[in-house]
Coordinates of N, CA and C and ligand atoms in Angstrom, one line a residue:
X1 N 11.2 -27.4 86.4 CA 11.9 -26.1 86.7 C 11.3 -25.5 87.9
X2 N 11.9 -24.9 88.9 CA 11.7 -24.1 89.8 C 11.0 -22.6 89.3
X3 N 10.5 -22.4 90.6 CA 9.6 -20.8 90.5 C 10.9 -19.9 90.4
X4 N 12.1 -20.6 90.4 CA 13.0 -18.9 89.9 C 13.1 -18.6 88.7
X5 N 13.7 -17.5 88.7 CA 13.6 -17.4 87.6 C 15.0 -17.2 86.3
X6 N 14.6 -18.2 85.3 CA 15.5 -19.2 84.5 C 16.4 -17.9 83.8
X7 N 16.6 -17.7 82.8 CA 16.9 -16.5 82.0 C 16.6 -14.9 81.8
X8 N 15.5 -15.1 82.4 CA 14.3 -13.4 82.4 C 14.5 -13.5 84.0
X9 N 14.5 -11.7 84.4 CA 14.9 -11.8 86.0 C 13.4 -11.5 86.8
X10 N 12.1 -12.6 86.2 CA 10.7 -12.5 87.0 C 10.8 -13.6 87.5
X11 N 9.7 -13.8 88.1 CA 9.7 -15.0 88.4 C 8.1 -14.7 89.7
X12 N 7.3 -16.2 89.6 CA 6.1 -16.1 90.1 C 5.8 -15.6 91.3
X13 N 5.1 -15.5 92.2 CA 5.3 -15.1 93.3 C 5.0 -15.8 94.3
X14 N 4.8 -16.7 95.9 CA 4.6 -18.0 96.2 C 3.1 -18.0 95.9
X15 N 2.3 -16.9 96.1 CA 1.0 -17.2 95.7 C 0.5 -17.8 94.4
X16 N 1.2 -17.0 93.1 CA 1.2 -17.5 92.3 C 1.4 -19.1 92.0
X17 N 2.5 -19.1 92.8 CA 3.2 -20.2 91.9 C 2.4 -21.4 92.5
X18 N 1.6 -21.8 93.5 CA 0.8 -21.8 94.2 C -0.1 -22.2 93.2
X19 N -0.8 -21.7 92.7 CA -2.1 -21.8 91.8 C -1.5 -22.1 90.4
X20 N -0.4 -21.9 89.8 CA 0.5 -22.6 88.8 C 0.5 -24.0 89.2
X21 N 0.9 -24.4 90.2 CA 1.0 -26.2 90.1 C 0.3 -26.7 90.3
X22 N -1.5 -26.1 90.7 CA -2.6 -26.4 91.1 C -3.2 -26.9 89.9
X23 N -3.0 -25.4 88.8 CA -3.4 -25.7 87.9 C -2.8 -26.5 86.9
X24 N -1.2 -26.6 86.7 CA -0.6 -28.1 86.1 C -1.2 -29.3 86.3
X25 N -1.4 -29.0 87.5 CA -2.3 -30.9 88.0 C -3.6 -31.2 87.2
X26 N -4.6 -30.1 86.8 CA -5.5 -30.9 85.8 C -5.4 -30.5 84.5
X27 N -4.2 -30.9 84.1 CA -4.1 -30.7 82.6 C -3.1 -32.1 82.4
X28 N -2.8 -33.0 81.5 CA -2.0 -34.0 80.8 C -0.9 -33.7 81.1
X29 N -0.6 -32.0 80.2 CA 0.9 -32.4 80.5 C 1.5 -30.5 80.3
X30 N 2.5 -30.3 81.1 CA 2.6 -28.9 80.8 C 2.4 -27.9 79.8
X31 N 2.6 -28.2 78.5 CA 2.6 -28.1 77.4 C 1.0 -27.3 77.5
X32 N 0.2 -28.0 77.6 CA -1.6 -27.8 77.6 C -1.7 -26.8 78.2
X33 N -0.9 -26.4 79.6 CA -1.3 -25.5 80.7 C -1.1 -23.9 79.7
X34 N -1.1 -23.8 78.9 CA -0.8 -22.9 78.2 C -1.6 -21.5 78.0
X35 N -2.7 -21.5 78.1 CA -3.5 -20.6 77.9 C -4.0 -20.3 79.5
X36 N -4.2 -20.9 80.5 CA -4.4 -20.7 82.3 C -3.1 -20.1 82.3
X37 N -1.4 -20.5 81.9 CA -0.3 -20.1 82.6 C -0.4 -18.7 82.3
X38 N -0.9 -18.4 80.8 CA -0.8 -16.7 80.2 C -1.4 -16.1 80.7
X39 N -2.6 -16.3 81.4 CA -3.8 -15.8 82.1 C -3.0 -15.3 83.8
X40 N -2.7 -16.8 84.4 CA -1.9 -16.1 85.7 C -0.9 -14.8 85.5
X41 N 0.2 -15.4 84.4 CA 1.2 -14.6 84.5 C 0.8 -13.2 84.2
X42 N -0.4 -13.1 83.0 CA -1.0 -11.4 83.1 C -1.5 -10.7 84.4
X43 N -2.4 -11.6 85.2 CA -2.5 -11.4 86.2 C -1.2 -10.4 87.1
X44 N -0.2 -11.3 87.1 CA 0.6 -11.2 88.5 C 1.5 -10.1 87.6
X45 N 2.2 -10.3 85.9 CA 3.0 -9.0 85.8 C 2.2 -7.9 85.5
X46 N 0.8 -7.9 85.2 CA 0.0 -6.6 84.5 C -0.4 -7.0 83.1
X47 N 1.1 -7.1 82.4 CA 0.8 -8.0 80.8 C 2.1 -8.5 80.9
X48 N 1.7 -8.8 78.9 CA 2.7 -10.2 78.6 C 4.0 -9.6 78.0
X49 N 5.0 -9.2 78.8 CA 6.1 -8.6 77.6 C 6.9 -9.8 77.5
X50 N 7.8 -9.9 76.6 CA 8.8 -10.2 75.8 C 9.8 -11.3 77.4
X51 N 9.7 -10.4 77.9 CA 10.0 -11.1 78.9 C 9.3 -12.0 80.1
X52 N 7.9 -11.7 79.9 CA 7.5 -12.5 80.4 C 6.8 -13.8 79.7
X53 N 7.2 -13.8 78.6 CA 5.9 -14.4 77.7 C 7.6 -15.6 77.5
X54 N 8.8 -15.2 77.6 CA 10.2 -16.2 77.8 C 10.0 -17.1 78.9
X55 N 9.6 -16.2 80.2 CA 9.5 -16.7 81.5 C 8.4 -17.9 81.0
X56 N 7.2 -17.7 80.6 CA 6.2 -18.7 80.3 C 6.7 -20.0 79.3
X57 N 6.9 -19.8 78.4 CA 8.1 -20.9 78.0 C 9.0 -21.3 78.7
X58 N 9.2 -21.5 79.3 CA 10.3 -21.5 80.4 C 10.1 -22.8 81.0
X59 N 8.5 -22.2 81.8 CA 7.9 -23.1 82.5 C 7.4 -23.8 82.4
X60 N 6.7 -23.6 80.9 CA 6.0 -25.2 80.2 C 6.9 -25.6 79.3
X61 N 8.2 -25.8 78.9 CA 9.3 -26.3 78.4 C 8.5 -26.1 77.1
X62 N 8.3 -25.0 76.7 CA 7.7 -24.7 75.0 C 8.6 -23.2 74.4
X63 N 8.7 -23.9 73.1 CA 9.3 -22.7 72.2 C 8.7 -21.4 72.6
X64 N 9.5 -20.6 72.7 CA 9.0 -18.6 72.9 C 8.4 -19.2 71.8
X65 N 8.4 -19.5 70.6 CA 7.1 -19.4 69.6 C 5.9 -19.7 69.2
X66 N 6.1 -20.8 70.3 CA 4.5 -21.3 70.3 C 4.0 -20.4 71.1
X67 N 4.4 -19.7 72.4 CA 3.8 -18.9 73.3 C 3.3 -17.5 72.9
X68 N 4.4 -17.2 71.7 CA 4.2 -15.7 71.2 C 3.1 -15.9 70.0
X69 N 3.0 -16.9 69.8 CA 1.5 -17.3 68.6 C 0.6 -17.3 69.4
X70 N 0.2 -18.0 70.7 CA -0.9 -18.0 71.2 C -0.8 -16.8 71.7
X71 N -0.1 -16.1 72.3 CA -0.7 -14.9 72.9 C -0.6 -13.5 72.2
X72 N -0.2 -13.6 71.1 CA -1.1 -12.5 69.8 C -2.3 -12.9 69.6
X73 N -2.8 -14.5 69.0 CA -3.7 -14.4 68.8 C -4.9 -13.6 69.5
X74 N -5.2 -14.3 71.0 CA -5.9 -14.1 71.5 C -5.9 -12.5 72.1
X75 N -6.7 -11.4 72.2 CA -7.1 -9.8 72.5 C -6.6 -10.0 74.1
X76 N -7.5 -11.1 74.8 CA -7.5 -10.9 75.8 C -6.2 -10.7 76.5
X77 N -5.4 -11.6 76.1 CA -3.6 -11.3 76.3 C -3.2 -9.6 76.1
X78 N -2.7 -8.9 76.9 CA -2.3 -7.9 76.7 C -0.9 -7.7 76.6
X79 N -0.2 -7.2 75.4 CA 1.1 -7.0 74.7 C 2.0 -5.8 75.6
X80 N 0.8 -5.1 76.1 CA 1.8 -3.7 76.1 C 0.7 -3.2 77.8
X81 N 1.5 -2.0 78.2 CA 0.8 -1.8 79.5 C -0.7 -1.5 79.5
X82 N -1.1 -1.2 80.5 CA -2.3 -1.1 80.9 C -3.0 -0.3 82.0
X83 N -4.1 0.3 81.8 CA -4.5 0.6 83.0 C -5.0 0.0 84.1
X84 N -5.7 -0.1 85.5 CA -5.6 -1.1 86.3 C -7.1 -1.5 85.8
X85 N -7.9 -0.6 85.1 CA -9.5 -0.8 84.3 C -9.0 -0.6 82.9
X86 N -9.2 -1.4 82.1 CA -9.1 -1.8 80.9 C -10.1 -2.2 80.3
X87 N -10.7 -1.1 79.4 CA -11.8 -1.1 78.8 C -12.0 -1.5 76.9
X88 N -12.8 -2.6 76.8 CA -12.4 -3.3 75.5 C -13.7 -3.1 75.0
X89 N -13.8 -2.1 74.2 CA -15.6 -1.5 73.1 C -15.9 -2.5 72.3
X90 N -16.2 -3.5 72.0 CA -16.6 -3.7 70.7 C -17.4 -3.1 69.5
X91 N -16.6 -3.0 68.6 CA -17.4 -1.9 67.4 C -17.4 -3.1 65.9
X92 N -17.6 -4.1 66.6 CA -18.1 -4.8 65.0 C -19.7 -4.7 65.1
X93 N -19.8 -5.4 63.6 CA -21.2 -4.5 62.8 C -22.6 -4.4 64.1
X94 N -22.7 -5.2 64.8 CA -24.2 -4.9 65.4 C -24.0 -3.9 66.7
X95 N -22.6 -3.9 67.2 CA -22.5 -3.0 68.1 C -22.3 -1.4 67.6
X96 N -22.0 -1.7 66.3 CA -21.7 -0.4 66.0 C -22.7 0.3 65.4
X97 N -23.7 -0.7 64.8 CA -24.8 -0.2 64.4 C -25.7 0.9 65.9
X98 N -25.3 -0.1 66.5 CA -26.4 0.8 68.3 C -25.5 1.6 68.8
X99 N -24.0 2.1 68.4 CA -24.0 3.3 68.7 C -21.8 2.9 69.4
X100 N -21.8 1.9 68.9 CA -20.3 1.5 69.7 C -19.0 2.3 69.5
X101 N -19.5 3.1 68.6 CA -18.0 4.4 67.9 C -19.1 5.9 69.2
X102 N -20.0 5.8 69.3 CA -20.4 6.8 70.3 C -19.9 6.4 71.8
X103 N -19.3 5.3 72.2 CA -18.8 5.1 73.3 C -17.3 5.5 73.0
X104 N -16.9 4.7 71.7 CA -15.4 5.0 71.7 C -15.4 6.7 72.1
X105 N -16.4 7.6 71.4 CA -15.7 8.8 71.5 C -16.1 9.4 73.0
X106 N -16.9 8.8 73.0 CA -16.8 9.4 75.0 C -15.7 8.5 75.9
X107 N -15.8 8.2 75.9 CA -14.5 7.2 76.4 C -13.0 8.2 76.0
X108 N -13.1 8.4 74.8 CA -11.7 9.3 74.4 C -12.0 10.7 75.3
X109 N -13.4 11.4 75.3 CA -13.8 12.6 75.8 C -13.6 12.6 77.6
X110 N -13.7 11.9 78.1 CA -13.9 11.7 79.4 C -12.4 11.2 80.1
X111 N -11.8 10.4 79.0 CA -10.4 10.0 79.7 C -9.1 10.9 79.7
X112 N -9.3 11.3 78.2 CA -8.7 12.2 77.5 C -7.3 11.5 76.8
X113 N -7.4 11.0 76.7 CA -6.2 9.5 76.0 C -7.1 8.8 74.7
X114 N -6.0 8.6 73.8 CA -6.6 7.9 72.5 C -6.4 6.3 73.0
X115 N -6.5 5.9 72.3 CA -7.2 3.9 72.4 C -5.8 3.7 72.7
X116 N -5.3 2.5 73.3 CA -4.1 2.0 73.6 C -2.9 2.9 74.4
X117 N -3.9 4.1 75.0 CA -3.2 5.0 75.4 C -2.8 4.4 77.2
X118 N -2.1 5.1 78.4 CA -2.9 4.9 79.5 C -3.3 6.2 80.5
X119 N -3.6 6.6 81.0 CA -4.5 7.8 81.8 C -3.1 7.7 82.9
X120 N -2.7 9.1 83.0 CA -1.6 9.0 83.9 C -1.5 9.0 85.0
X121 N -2.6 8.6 85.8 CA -2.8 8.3 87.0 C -2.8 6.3 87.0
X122 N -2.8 5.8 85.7 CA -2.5 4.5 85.7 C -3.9 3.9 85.7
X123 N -4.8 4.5 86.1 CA -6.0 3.7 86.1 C -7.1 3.4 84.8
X124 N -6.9 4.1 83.8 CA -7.8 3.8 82.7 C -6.9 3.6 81.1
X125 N -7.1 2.4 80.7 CA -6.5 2.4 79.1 C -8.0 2.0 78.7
X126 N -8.1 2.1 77.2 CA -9.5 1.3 76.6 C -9.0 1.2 74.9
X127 N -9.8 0.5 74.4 CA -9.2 -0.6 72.8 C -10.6 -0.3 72.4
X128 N -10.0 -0.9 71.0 CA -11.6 -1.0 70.2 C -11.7 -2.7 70.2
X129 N -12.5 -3.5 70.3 CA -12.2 -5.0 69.9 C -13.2 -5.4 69.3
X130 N -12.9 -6.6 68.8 CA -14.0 -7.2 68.0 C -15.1 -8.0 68.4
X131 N -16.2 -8.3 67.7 CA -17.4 -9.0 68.7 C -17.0 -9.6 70.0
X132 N -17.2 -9.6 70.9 CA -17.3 -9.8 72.0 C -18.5 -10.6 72.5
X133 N -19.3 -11.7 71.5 CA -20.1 -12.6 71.5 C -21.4 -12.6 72.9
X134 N -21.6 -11.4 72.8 CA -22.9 -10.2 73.6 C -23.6 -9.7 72.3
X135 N -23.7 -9.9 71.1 CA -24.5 -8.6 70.2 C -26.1 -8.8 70.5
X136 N -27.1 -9.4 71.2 CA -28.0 -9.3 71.6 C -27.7 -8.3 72.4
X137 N -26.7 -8.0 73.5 CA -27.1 -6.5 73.8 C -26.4 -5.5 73.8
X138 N -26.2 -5.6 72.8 CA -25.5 -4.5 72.0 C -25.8 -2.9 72.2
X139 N -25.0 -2.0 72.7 CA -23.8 -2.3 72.6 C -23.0 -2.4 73.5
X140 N -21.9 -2.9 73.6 CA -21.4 -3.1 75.0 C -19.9 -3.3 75.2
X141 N -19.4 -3.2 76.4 CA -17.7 -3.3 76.7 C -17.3 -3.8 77.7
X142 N -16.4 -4.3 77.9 CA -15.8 -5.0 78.6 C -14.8 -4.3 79.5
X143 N -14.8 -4.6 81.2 CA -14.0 -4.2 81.9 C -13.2 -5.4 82.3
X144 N -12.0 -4.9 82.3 CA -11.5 -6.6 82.9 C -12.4 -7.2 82.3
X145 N -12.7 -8.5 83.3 CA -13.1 -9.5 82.6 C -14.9 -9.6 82.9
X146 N -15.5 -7.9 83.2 CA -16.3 -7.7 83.2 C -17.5 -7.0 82.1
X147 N -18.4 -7.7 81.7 CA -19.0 -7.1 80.5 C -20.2 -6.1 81.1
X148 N -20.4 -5.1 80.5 CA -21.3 -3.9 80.7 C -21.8 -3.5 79.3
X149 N -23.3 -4.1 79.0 CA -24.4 -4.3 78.3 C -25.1 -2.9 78.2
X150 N -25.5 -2.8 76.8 CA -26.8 -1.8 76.5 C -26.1 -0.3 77.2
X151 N -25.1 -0.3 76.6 CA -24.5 1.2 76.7 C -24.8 2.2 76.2
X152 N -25.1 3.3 76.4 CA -25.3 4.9 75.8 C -24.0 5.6 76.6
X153 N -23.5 7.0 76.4 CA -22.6 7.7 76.5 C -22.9 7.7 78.1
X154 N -24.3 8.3 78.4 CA -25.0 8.7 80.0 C -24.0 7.2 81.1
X155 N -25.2 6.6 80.1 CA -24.6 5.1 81.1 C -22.9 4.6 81.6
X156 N -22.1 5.0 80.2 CA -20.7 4.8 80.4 C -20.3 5.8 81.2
X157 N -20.8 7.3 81.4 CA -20.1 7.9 82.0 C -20.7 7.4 83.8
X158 N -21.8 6.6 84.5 CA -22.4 6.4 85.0 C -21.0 5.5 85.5
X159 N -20.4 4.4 84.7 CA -19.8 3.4 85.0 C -18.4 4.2 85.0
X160 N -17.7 4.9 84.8 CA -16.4 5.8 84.9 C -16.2 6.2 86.2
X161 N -17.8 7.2 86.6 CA -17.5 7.6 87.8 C -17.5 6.9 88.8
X162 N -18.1 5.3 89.0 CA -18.1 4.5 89.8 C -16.7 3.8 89.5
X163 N -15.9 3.8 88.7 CA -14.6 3.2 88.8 C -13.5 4.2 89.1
X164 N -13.7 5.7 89.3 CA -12.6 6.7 89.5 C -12.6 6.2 91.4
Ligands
LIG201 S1 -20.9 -7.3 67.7 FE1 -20.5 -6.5 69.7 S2 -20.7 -8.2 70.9 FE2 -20.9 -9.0 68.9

């Protein structure tokens, strides 16, 4: 199938599509490319909607339902919009023990938006998520695909002002 686009009116962009057939080439067979393709396409639309998660099927000749199973499962997939910093707390037991519900609420204090919300300047949404396989330094969150360790309220608000 071509980079246009089949039934859904997206479609990749040449950069994209670019690094789509790059990445086809070390995998067996399209089918596999499954979890890199969901990764670009969040990239390039923001998240995964309904429509683009069709377009992804599309391209690896797979059921919308194998596509819509992997990409619930996994957090890192995002369903719904976002801000361009996307902040993911983990509040299971050891993060929460060191204080991970005291970042949720500064995070709510400072942004002023509840979890899954987005800041209407477009720049900040934030989640609660589950271990984030860091609990040695606990507690901590995730930006993008950036982790920021050994958090207190001081410190998060440290890392806010450096992302406004
Ligand atoms: S409990 Fe927070 S990273 Fe594991």
């Amino acid at each position: 199938m071509s980079a246009e686009a089949g039934t859904t009116n997206i479609a990749f962009s040449a950069a994209t599509e670019q690094v789509f057939d790059k990445t086809l080439g070390k995998y067996p067979n399209k089918r596999a490319a499954l979890l890199p393709t969901l990764r670009l396409a969040q990239d390039e639309f923001g998240y995964l909607s309904n429509d683009v998660m069709e377009y992804v099927a599309e391209r690896l000749d797979l059921p919308l339902s194998k596509v819509l199973q992997v990409a619930t499962f996994y957090t890192m997939f995002y369903k719904r919009p976002h801000g361009r910093f996307h902040i993911e707390v983990c509040t299971s037991v050891p993060c929460c023990m060191m204080g991970g519900y005291d970042i949720m609420r500064q995070l709510e204090k400072r942004l002023g938006i509840a979890p899954g919300e987005v800041t209407e300047d477009g720049k900040f949404s934030y989640a609660e998520a589950e271990c984030l396989a860091g609990c040695g330094n606990a507690p901590l969150c995730q930006v993008n695909s950036e982790y920021h360790e050994f958090l207190t309220p001081a410190i998060l608000d440290e890392l806010i002002d450096g992302l406004q």
